[in-house]
Coordinates of C-alpha atoms (C1' of nucleotides) in Angstrom, one line a residue:
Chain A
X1 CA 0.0 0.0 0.0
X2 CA 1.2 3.7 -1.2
X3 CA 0.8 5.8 2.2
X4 CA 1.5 9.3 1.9
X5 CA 0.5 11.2 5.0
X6 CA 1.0 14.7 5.9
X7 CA 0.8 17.2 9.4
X8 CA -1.2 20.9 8.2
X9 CA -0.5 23.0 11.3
X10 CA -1.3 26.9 10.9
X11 CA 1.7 29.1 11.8
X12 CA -1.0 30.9 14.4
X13 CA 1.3 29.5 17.5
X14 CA 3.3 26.9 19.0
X15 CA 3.2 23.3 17.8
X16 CA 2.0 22.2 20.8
X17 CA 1.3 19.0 22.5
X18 CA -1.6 17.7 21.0
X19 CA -0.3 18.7 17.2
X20 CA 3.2 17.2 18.2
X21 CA 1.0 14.1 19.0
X22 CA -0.8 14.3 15.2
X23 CA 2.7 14.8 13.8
X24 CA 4.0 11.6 15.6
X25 CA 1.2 9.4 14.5
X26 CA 1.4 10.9 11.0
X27 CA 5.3 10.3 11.3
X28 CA 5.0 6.6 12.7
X29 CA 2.2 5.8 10.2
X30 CA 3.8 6.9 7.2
X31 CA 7.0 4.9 8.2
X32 CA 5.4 2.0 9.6
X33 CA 3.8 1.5 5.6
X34 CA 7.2 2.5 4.2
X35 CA 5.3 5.8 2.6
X36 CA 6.1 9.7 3.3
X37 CA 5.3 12.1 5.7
X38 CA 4.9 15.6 4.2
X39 CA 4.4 18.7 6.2
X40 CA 2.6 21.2 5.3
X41 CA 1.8 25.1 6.4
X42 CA -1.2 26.3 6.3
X43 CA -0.6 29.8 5.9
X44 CA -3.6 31.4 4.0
X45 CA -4.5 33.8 7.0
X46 CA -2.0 36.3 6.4
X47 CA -3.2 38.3 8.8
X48 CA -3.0 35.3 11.8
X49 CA 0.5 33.8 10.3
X50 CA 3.9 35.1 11.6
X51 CA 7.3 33.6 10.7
X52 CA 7.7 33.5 14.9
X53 CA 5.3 30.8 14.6
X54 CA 6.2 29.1 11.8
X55 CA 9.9 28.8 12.8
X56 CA 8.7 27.5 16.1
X57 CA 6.9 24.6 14.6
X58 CA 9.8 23.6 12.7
X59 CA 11.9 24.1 15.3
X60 CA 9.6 21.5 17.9
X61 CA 9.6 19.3 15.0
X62 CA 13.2 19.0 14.6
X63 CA 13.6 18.6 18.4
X64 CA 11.2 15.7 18.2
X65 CA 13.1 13.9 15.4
X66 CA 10.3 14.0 13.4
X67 CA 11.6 14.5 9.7
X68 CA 9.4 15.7 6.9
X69 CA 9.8 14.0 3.4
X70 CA 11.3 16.6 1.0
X71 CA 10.7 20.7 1.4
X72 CA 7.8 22.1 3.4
X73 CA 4.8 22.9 1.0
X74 CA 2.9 26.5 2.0
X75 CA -0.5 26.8 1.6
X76 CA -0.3 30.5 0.2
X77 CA 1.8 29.3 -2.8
X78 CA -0.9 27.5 -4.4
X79 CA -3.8 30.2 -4.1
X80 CA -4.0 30.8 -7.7
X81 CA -4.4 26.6 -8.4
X82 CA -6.9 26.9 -5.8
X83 CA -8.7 29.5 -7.3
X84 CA -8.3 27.9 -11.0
X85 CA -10.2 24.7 -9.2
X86 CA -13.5 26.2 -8.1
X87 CA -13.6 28.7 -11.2
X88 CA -13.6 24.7 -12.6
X89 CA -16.4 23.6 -10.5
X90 CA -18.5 26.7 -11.2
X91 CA -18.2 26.4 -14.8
X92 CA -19.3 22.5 -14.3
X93 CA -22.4 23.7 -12.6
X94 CA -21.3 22.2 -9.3
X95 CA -20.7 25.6 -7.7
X96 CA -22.6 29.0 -8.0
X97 CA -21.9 33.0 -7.0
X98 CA -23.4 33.5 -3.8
X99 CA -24.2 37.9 -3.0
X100 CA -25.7 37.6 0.4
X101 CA -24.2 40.3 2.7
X102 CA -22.6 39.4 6.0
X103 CA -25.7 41.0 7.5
X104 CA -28.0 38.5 5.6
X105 CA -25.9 35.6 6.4
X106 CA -26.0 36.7 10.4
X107 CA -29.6 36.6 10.0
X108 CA -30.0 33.1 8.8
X109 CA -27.8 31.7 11.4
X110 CA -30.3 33.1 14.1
X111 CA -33.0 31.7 12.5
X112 CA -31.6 28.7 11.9
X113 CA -30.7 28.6 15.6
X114 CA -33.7 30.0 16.8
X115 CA -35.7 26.5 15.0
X116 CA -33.4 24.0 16.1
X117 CA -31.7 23.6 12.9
X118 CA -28.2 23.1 12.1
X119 CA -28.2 24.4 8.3
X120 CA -26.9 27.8 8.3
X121 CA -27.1 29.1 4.8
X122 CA -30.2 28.5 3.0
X123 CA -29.0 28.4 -0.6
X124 CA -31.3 31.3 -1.4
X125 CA -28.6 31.9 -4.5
X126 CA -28.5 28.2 -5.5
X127 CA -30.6 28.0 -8.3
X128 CA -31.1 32.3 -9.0
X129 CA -30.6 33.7 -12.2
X130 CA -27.2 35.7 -12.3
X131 CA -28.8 38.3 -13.7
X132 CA -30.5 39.3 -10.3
X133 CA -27.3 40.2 -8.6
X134 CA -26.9 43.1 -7.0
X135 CA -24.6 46.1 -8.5
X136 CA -21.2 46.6 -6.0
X137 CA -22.0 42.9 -4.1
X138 CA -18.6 41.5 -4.5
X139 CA -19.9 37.4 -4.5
X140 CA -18.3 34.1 -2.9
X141 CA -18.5 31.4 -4.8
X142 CA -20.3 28.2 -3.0
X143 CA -20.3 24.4 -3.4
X144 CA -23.3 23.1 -4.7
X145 CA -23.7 20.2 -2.4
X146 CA -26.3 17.2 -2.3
X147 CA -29.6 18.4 -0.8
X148 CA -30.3 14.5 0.2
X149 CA -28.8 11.5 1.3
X150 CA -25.9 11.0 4.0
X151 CA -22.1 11.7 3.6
X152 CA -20.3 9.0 5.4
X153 CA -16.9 9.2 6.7
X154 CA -15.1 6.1 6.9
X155 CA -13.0 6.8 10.2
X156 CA -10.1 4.4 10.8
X157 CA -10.5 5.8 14.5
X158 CA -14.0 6.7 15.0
X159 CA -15.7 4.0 12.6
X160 CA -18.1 5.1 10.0
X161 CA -19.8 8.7 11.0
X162 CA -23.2 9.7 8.9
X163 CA -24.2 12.6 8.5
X164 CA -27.6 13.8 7.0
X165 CA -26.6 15.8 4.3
X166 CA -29.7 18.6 4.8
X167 CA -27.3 19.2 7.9
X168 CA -24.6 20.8 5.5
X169 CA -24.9 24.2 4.3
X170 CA -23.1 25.0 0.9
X171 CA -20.0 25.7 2.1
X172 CA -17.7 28.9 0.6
X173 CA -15.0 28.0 -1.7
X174 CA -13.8 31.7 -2.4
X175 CA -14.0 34.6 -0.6
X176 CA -15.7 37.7 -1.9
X177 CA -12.3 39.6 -2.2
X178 CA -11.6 35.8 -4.4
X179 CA -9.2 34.3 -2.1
X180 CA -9.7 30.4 -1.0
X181 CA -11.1 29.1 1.7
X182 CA -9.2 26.7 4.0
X183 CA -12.0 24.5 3.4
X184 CA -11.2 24.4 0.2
X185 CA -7.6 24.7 -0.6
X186 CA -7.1 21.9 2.1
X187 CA -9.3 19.4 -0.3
X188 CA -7.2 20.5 -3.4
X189 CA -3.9 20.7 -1.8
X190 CA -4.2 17.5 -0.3
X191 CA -5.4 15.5 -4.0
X192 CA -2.1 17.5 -5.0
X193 CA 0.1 16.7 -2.8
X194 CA -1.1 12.3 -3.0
X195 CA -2.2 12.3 0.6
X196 CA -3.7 9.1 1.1
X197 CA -4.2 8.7 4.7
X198 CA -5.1 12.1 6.4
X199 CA -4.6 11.7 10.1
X200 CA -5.5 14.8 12.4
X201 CA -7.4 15.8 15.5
X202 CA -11.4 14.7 16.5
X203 CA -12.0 18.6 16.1
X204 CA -12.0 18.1 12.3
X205 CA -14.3 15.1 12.2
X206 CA -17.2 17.9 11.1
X207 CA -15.2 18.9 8.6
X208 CA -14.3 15.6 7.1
X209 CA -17.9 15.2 5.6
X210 CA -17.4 18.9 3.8
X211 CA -14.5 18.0 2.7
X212 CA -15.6 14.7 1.5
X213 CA -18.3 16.1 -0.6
X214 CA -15.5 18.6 -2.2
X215 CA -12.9 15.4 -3.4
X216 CA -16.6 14.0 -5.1
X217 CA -17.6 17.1 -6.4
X218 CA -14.1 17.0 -8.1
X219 CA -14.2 13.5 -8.7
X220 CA -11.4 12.3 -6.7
X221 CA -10.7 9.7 -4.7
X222 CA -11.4 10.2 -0.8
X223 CA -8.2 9.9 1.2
X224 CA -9.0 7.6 4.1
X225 CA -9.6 9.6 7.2
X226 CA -8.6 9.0 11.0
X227 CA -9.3 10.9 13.7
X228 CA -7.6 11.0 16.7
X229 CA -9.8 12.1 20.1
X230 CA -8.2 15.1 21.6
X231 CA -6.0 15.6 24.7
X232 CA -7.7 17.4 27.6
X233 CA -6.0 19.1 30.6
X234 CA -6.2 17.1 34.1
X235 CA -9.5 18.1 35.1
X236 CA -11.0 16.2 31.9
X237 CA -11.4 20.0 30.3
X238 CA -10.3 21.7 27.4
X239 CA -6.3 21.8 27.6
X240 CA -5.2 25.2 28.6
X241 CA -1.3 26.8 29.2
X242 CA -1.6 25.6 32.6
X243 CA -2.3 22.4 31.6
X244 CA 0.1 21.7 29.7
X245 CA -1.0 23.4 26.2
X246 CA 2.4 24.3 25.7
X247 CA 5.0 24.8 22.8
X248 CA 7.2 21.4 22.6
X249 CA 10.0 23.4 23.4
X250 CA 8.5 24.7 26.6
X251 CA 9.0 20.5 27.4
X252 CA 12.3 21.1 26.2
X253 CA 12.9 23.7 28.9
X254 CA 11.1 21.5 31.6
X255 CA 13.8 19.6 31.0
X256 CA 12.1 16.4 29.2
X257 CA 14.0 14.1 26.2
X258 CA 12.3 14.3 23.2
X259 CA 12.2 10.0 23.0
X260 CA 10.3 10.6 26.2
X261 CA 7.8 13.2 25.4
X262 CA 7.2 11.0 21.8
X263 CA 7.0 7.7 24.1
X264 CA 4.4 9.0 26.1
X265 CA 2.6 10.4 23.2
X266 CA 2.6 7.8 21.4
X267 CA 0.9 6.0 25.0
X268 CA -1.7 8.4 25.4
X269 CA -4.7 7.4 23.1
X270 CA -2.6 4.7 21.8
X271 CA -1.3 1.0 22.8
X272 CA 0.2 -1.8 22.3
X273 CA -0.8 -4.9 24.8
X274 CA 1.1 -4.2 28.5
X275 CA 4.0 -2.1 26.7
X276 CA 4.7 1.1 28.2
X277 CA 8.7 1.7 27.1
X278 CA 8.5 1.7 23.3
X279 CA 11.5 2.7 21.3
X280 CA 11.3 4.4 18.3
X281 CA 12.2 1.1 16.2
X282 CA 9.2 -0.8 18.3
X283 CA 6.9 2.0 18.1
X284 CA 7.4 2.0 13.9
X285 CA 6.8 -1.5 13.4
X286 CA 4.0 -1.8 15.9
X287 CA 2.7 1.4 15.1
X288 CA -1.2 0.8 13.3
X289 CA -4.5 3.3 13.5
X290 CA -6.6 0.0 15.0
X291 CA -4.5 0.1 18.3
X292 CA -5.6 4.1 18.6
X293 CA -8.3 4.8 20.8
X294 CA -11.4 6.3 20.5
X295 CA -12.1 8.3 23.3
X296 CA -10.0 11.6 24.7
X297 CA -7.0 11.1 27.2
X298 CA -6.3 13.7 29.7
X299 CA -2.4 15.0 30.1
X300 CA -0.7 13.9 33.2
X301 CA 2.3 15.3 34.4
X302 CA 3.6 12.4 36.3
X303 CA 4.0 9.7 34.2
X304 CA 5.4 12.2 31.9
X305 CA 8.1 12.1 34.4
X306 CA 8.5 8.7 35.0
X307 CA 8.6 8.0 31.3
X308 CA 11.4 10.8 31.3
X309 CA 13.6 9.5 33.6
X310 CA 13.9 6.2 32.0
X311 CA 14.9 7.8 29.1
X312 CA 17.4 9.7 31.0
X313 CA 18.9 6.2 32.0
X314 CA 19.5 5.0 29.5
X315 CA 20.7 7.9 27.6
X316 CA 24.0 8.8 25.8
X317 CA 26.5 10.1 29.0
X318 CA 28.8 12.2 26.4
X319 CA 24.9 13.3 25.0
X320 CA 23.5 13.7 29.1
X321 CA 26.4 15.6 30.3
X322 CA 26.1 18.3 27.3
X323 CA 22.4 18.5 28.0
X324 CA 22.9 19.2 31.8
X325 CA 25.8 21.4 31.6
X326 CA 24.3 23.9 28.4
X327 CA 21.3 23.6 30.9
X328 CA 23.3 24.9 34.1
X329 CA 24.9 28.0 31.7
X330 CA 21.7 29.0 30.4
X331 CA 20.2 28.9 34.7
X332 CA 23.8 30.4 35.9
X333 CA 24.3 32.8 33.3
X334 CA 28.3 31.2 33.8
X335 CA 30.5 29.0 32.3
X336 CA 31.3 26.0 33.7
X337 CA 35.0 24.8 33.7
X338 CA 36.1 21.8 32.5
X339 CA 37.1 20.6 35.6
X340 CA 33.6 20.8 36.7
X341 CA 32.6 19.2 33.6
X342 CA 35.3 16.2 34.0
X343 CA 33.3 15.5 37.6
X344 CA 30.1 15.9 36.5
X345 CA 30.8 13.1 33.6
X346 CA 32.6 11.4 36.7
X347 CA 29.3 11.5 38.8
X348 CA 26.9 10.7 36.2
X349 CA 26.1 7.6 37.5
X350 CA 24.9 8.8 40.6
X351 CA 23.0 12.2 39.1
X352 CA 20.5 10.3 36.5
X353 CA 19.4 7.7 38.8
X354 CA 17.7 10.8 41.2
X355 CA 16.6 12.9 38.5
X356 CA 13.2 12.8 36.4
X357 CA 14.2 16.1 34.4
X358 CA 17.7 17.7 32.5
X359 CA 16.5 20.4 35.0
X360 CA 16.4 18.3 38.0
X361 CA 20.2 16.7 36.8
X362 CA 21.8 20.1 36.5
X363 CA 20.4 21.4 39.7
X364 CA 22.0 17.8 41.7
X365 CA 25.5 18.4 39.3
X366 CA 25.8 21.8 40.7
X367 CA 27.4 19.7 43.7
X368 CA 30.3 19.0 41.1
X369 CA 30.1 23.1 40.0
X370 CA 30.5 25.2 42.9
X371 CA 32.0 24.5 46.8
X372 CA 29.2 24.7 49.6
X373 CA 29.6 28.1 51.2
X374 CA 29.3 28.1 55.1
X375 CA 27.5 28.6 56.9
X376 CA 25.1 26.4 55.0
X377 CA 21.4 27.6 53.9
X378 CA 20.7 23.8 54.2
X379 CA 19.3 24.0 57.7
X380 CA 19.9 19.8 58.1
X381 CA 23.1 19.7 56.6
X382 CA 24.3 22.6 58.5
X383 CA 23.1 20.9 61.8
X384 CA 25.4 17.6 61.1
X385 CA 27.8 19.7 61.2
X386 CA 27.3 21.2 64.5
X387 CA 29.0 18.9 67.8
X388 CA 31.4 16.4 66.8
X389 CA 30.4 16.6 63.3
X390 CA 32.8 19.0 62.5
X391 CA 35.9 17.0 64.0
X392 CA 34.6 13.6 62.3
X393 CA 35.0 15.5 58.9
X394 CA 38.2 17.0 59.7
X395 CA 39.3 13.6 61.1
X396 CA 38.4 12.0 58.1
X397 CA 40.3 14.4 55.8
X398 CA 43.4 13.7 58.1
X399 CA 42.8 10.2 57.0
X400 CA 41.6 10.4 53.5
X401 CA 44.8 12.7 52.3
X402 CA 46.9 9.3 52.9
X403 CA 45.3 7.4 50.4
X404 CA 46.8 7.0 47.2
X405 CA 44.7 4.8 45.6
X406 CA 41.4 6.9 45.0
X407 CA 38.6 4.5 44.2
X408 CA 35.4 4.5 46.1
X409 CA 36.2 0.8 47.2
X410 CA 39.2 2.2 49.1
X411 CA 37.7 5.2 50.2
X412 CA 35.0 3.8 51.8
X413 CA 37.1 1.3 53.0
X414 CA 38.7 3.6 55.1
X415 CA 35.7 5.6 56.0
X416 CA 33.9 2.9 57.7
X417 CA 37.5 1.7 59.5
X418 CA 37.4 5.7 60.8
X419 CA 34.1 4.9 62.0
X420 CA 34.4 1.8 63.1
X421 CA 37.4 2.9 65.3
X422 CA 35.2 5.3 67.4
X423 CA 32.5 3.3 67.7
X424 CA 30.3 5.0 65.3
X425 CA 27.2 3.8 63.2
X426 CA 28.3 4.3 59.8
X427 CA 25.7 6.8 59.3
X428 CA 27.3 9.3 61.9
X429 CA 30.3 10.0 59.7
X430 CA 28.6 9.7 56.5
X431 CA 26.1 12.5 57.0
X432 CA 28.6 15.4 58.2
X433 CA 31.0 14.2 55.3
X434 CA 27.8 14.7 52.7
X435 CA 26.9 18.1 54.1
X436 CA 30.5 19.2 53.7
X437 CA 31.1 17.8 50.6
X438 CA 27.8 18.7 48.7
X439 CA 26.3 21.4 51.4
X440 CA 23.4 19.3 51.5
X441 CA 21.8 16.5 54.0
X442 CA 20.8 14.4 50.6
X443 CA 22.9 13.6 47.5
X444 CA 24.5 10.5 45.7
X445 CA 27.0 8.1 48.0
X446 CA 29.7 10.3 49.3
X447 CA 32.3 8.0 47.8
X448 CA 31.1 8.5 44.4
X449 CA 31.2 11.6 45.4
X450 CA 34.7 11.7 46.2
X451 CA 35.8 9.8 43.6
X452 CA 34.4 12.5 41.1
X453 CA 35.6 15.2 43.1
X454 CA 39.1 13.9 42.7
X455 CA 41.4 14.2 46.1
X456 CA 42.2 17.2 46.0
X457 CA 39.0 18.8 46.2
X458 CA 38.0 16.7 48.5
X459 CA 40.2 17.6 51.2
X460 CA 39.7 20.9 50.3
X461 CA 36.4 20.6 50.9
X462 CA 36.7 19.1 54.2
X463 CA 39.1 21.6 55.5
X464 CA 37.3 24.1 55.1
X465 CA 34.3 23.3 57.1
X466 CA 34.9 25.8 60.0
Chain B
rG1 C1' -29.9 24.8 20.9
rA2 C1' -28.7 21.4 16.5
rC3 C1' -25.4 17.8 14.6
rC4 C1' -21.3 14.5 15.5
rC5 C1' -18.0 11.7 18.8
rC6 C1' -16.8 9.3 23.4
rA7 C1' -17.6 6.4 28.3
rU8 C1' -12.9 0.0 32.3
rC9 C1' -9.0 1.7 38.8
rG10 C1' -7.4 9.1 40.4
rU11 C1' -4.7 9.0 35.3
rC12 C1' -2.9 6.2 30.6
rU13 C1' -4.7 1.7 29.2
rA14 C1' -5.3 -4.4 28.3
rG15 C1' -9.7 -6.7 27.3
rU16 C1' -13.1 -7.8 20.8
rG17 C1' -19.4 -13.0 24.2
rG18 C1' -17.2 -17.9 28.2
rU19 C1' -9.6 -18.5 29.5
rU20 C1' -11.4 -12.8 34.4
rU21 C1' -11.6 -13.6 41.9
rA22 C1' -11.2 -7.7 35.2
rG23 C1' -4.4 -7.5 33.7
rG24 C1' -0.3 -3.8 33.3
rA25 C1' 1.8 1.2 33.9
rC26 C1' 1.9 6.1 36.5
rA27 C1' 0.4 8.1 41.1
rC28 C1' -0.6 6.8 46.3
rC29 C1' 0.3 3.6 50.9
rG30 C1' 3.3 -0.2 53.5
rC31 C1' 7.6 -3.4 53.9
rC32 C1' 12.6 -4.7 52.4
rC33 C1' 17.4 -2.9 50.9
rU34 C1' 20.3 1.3 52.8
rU35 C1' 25.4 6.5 54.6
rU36 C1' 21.1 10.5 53.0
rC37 C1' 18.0 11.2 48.8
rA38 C1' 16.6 8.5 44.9
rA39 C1' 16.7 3.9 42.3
rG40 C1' 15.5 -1.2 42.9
rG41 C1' 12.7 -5.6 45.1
rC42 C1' 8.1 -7.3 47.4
rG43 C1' 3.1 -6.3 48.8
rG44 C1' -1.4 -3.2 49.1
rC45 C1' -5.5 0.3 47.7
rA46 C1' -8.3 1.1 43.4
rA47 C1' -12.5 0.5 37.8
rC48 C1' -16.4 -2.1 33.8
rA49 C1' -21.3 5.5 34.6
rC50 C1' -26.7 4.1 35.1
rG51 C1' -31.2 1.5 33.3
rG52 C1' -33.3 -1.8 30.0
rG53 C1' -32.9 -5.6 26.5
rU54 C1' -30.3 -9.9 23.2
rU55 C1' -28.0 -14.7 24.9
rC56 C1' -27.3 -20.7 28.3
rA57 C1' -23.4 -16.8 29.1
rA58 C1' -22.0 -9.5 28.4
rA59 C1' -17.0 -5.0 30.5
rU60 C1' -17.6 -7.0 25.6
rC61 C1' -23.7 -6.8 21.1
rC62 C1' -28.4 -3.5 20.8
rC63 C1' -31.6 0.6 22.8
rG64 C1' -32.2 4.5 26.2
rU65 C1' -30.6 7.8 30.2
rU66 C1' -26.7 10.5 32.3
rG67 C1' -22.0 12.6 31.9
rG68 C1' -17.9 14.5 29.0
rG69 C1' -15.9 16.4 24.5
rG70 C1' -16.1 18.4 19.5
rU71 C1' -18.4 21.4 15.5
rC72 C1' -21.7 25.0 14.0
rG73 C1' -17.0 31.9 10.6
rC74 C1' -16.2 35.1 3.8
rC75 C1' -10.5 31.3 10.9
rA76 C1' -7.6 27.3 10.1

RNA sequence: GACCCCAUCGUCUAGUGGUUUAGGACACCGCCCUUUCAAGGCGGCAACACGGGUUCAAAUCCCGUUGGGGUCGCCA
């Protein structure tokens, strides 16, 4: 099977969450059938368009990995085919001129409202002779669609939707001022371009019987449809910013992977028996629109996370360690030094196993950046210092500066004989030699610690606990 | 309001008429491990919206009710 498929966002905003979540199941689709995934820009409100926008969804894009097949189309370049295609229809007799002010038009849709009707426009210019049109009335031109019968939309999500065609107005396919409709150059742009699957959000699933009538009107074949139910905030309502109806690369701040925001995409309306960690390899050869459900998920922060610090397991170090330290610059406003960078590498193991974020990483690698400055704002870490605390770490540097092999084996080795020899638990030299260390009552194992730290800075460290 | 879509633990979901005391994951709670915090291991709590049918048998099929969502622009 030939699968072309293809993600139409509008350059309004942000790709956000819920088109990053079309673009993935376009993405997955078209490469699970061995077809192409085209993008698209639909950019034919000029007024609504700015490059900000459009350079952010291409941006988010990229930072998902999700590649386009050859150049980006625009909309706005194919306005004059579009309007060569219903000039084409209204010469067949399947479209008409349409001179009904905006006033006339409001006053049908309260009518219509008023009796319980759906049917906006009554087609009072259907069948009129030309010659009655009014001097100055700049006209739209209108499809001529069926006044009978049902339009049915084969879903691949939803199942097959009818819809009673006296419910459908006939729709505008040019503007008075003789621009194209969305509507319109959507259905023509989309024969065009050999879209055969169009995959998109359950907000279009209205607009997939218009749009059907359109490819028959032309006498084209009807790409096959599938629309995916929405995602809604928390609370089961509409998604809003502070919900989570963010730009992708506002999750790039938050400090997520983009495997792990596509993972849990990819989970949320969509499944694959008990599988919950799907790489991108699994996820292309399982990928199929039977497994996608029908019904809207709601976003949830937390498994984000969980699903995030997976990824962060089992990524790349070299790849982590950039991540976390270009993420410390841009917080710090500073440079780190290599040094620091060297420890932070070092200490890896320790970092990603406590954090769920990039953010959470650089914030616990800043142990590796910058000494702990007494007294310490850490009111636990400060008190294991207070008492004897203070001579067990000094004690301990006394004994740590002889070692010449650092490894953690040997350091700790030593730290529990120190400990052992004044009848401590090991606990009670442990925790003063954390909070001088790292400034803090909780971090990795103080002998990874060490061992990243190098010697020298060690004992430095300890030494200068006053 | 009209039309369309949806309905399994708090959340994401498995389940396609009997294999189900309804499974997994996240979250939550407890225990273990333990130098802290995590991670990990073990265990626990927790759902078929409601009402009618169909059938020997229904979470699974049909109808209705309720609830949620979407659409109703010379926006996309």
């Amino acid at each position: 099977m030939n699968v072309v498929t293809r993600f139409a966002p509008s350059p309004t905003g942000f790709l956000h969450i819920g088109g990053a979540r079309t673009a993935l199941f376009n993405w997955l689709f078209a490469r699970h059938h061995g077809g192409q995934f085209l993008l698209r820009i639909e950019d034919t409100d000029r007024k609504r368009s700015t490059s900000e926008a459009m350079d952010a969804i291409l941006a988010g894009l990229r930072w998902l990995e999700l590649d386009w097949y050859g150049d980006e189309f625009y909309q706005s370049r194919g306005i004059e085919r579009h309007k060569a295609t219903a000039q084409e229809l209204l010469r067949d007799g399947k479209a008409y001129l349409c001179y009904c002010t905006p006033e006339e038009l409001t006053e049908m849709r309260e009518t219509a409202r008023k009796n319980g009707r759906s049917m906006r426009y009554d087609g009072r210019w259907r069948d009129r002779d030309p010659a009655d049109a009014p001097k100055g009335v700049d006209p739209v031109v209108r499809l001529k669609t069926p006044l009978d019968g049902v339009t049915i939309v084969d879903d691949q999500v939803q199942g097959p939707v009818c819809v009673e065609n006296t419910q459908l107005d006939d729709m505008i396919l040019l503007r008075s001022d003789g621009t194209p409709t969305y509507m319109h150059s959507v259905v023509v742009d989309d024969h065009d371009m050999g879209v055969t699957h169009i995959i998109r959000g359950d907000d279009h699933l209205t607009n997939a019987a218009r749009q059907t009538q359109l490819f028959s009107a032309f006498g084209w074949e009807v790409p096959t449809f599938a629309h995916i139910p929405l995602i809604h905030g928390p609370d089961g309502k509409k998604l809003s910013k502070r919900h989570g109806a963010l730009g992708v690369e506002a999750y790039r701040d938050m400090g997520y992977l983009p495997d792990a925001l596509r993972n849990y995409l990819l989970r949320l309306g969509w499944s694959h028996d008990d599988e919950e960690l799907i790489s991108t390899e699994q996820a292309v050869s399982w990928f199929d629109l039977d497994a996608v459900g029908q019904s809207p998920s709601r976003m949830d922060f937390a498994k984000l996370e969980s699903v995030n610090s997976h990824y962060i397991q089992q990524e790349d170090s070299a790849k982590l360690v950039e991540l976390t330290i270009r993420r410390i610059v841009e917080s710090q406003a500073a440079p780190v030094t290599l040094e620091a960078q060297g420890r932070i590498l070092s200490g890896l193991v320790g970092l990603r196993q406590r954090a769920k974020t990039i953010n959470e990483l650089a914030e616990a690698a800043m142990i590796y950046v910058n000494r702990p400055v007494f007294p310490l704002d850490n009111a636990k870490a400060a008190r294991l210092l207070e008492n004897d605390g203070g001579t067990l770490v000094l004690d301990s540097a006394k004994l740590l500066i002889t070692i010449d092999d650092w490894s953690e084996e040997t350091i700790e080795a030593a730290v529990r004989k120190l400990a052992e020899s004044k009848s401590l638990g090991f606990g009670k030299v442990a925790q003063p030699l954390r909070a001088a260390l790292t400034g803090s009552n909780a971090s990795p194992s103080i002998f990874e610690v060490m061992k990243a730290l190098g010697k020298n800075e060690t004992i430095a460290r300890l030494n200068a606990v006053p």
